Coordinates of C-alpha atoms in Angstrom, one line a residue:
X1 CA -30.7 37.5 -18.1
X2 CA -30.7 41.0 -17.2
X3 CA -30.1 40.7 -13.2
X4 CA -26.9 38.1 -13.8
X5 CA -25.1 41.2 -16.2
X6 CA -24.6 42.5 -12.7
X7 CA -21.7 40.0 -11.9
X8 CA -19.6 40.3 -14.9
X9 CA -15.8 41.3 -14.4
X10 CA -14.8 43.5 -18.1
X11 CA -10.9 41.8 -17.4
X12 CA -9.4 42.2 -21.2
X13 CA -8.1 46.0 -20.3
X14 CA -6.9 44.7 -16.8
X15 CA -2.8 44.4 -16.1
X16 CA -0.8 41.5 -15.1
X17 CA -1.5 41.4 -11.9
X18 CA -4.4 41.2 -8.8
X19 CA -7.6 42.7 -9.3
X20 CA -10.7 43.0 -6.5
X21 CA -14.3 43.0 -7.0
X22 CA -17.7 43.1 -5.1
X23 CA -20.9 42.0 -5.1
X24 CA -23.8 41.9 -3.7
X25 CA -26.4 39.2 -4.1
X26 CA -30.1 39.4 -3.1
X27 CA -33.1 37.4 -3.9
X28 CA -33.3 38.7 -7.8
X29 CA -30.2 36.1 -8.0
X30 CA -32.0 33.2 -6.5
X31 CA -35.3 34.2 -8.7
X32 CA -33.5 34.9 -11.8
X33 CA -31.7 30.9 -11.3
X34 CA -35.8 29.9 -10.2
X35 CA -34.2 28.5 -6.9
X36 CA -36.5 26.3 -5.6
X37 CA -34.6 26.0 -2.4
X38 CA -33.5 29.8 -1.4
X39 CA -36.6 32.1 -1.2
X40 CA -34.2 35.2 -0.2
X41 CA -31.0 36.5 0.6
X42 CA -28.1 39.0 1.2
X43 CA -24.8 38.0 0.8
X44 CA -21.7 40.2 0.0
X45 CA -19.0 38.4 -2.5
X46 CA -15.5 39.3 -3.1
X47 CA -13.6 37.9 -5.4
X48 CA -9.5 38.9 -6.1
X49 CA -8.8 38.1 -9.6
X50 CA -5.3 37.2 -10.3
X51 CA -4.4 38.1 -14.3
X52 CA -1.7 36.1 -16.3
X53 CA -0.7 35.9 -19.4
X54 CA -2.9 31.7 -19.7
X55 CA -5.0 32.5 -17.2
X56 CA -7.5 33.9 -15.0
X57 CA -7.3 32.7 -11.1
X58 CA -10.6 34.0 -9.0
X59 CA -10.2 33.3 -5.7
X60 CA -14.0 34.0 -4.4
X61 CA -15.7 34.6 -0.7
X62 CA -19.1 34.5 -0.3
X63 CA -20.3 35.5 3.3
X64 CA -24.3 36.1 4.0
X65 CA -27.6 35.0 4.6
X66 CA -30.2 33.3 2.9
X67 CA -33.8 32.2 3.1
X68 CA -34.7 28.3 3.2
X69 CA -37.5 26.3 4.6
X70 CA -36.9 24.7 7.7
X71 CA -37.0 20.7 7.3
X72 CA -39.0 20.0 10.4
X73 CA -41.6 23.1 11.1
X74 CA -41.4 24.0 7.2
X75 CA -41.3 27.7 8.3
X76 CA -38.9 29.9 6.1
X77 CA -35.8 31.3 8.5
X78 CA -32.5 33.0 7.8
X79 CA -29.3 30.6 7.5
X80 CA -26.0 32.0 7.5
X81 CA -23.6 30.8 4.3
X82 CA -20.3 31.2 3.9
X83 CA -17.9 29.9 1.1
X84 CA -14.4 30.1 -0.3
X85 CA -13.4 29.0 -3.7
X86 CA -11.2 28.9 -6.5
X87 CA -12.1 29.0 -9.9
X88 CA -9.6 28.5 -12.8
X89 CA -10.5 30.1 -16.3
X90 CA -8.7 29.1 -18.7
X91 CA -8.8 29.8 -23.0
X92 CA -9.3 27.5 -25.6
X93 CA -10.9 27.6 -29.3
X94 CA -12.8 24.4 -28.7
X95 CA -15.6 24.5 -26.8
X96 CA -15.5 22.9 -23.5
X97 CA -17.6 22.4 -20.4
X98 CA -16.5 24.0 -17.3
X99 CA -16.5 21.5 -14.3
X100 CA -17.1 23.9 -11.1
X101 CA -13.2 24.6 -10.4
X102 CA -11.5 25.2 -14.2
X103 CA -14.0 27.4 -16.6
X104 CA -13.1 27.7 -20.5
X105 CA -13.5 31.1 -22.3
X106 CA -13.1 31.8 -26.1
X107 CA -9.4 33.5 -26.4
X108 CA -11.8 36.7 -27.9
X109 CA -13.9 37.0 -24.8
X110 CA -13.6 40.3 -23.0
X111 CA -16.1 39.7 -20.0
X112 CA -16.4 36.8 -17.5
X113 CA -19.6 36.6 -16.2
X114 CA -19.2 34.7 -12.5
X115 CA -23.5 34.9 -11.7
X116 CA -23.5 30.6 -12.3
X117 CA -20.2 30.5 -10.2
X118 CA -21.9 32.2 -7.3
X119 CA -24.9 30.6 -7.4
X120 CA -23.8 27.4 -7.3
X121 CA -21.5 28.1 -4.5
X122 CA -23.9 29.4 -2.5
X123 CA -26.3 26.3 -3.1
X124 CA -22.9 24.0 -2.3
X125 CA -22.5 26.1 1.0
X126 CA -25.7 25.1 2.1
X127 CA -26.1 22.1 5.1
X128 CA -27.8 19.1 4.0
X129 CA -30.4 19.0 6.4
X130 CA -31.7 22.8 6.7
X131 CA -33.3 23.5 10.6
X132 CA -34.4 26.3 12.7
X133 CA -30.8 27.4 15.1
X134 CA -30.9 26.7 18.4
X135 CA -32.0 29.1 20.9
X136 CA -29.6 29.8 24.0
X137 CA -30.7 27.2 25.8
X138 CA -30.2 24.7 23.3
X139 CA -33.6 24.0 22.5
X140 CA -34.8 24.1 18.7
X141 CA -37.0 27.4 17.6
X142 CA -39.1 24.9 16.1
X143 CA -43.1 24.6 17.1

């Protein structure tokens, strides 16, 4: 999992405090995941990182593009995908599984890794039904 190494945040030398990041996602993200939903994609993520003495707060912003199939015509086009989150990480011995809003690390852990995080927000930010925008007139792009 070379490409996902790219979104790790090293926090154990970080202060108390708030923390910024960025990232930027591209299609190695989507093929490293083998999305079989986004062919492509640019999106820029932020993600403010709030250090405490129990915890880790991310509060994370995704804003982009990606590639999907259009549901009527099938042709791929550009969607626009924009997300805002907050994920939790908490520590405990035990191993637990994270649930999409509170994440559990081993107290020794010295990197969070956050590819999963953004991934799956990005495939959350996604419209059900996937389709060609509108032109100016209103009518759909769509042959």
């Amino acid at each position: 999992m070379g490409v996902t190494k790219r979104y790790t945040i090293a926090y154990k030398g970080l202060k108390p405090g708030l923390h910024d990041f960025r990232f930027e996602v591209d299609g190695s993200l989507f093929e490293e995941f083998e999305s079989p939903e986004i062919k492509d994609g640019a999106c820029e993520v932020t993600v403010a990182l709030e250090r405490g003495e129990a915890m880790l707060t991310l509060d994370v912003t995704v804003d982009g593009s990606v590639v999907v199939e259009c549901d009527r015509c099938l042709e791929e086009f550009m969607m626009p995908v924009r997300y805002e989150g907050t994920l939790h990480v908490r520590y405990s011995d035990c191993e637990r599984e994270s649930d999409g809003e509170v994440m559990w690390i081993s107290p020794s852990e010295t990197e969070l890794n956050v590819a999963q995080y953004i991934y799956e927000s990005i495939c959350l930010s996604l419209p059900y039904q996937r389709v060609h925008p509108d032109d100016s007139e209103g009518r759909s792009t769509c042959l």
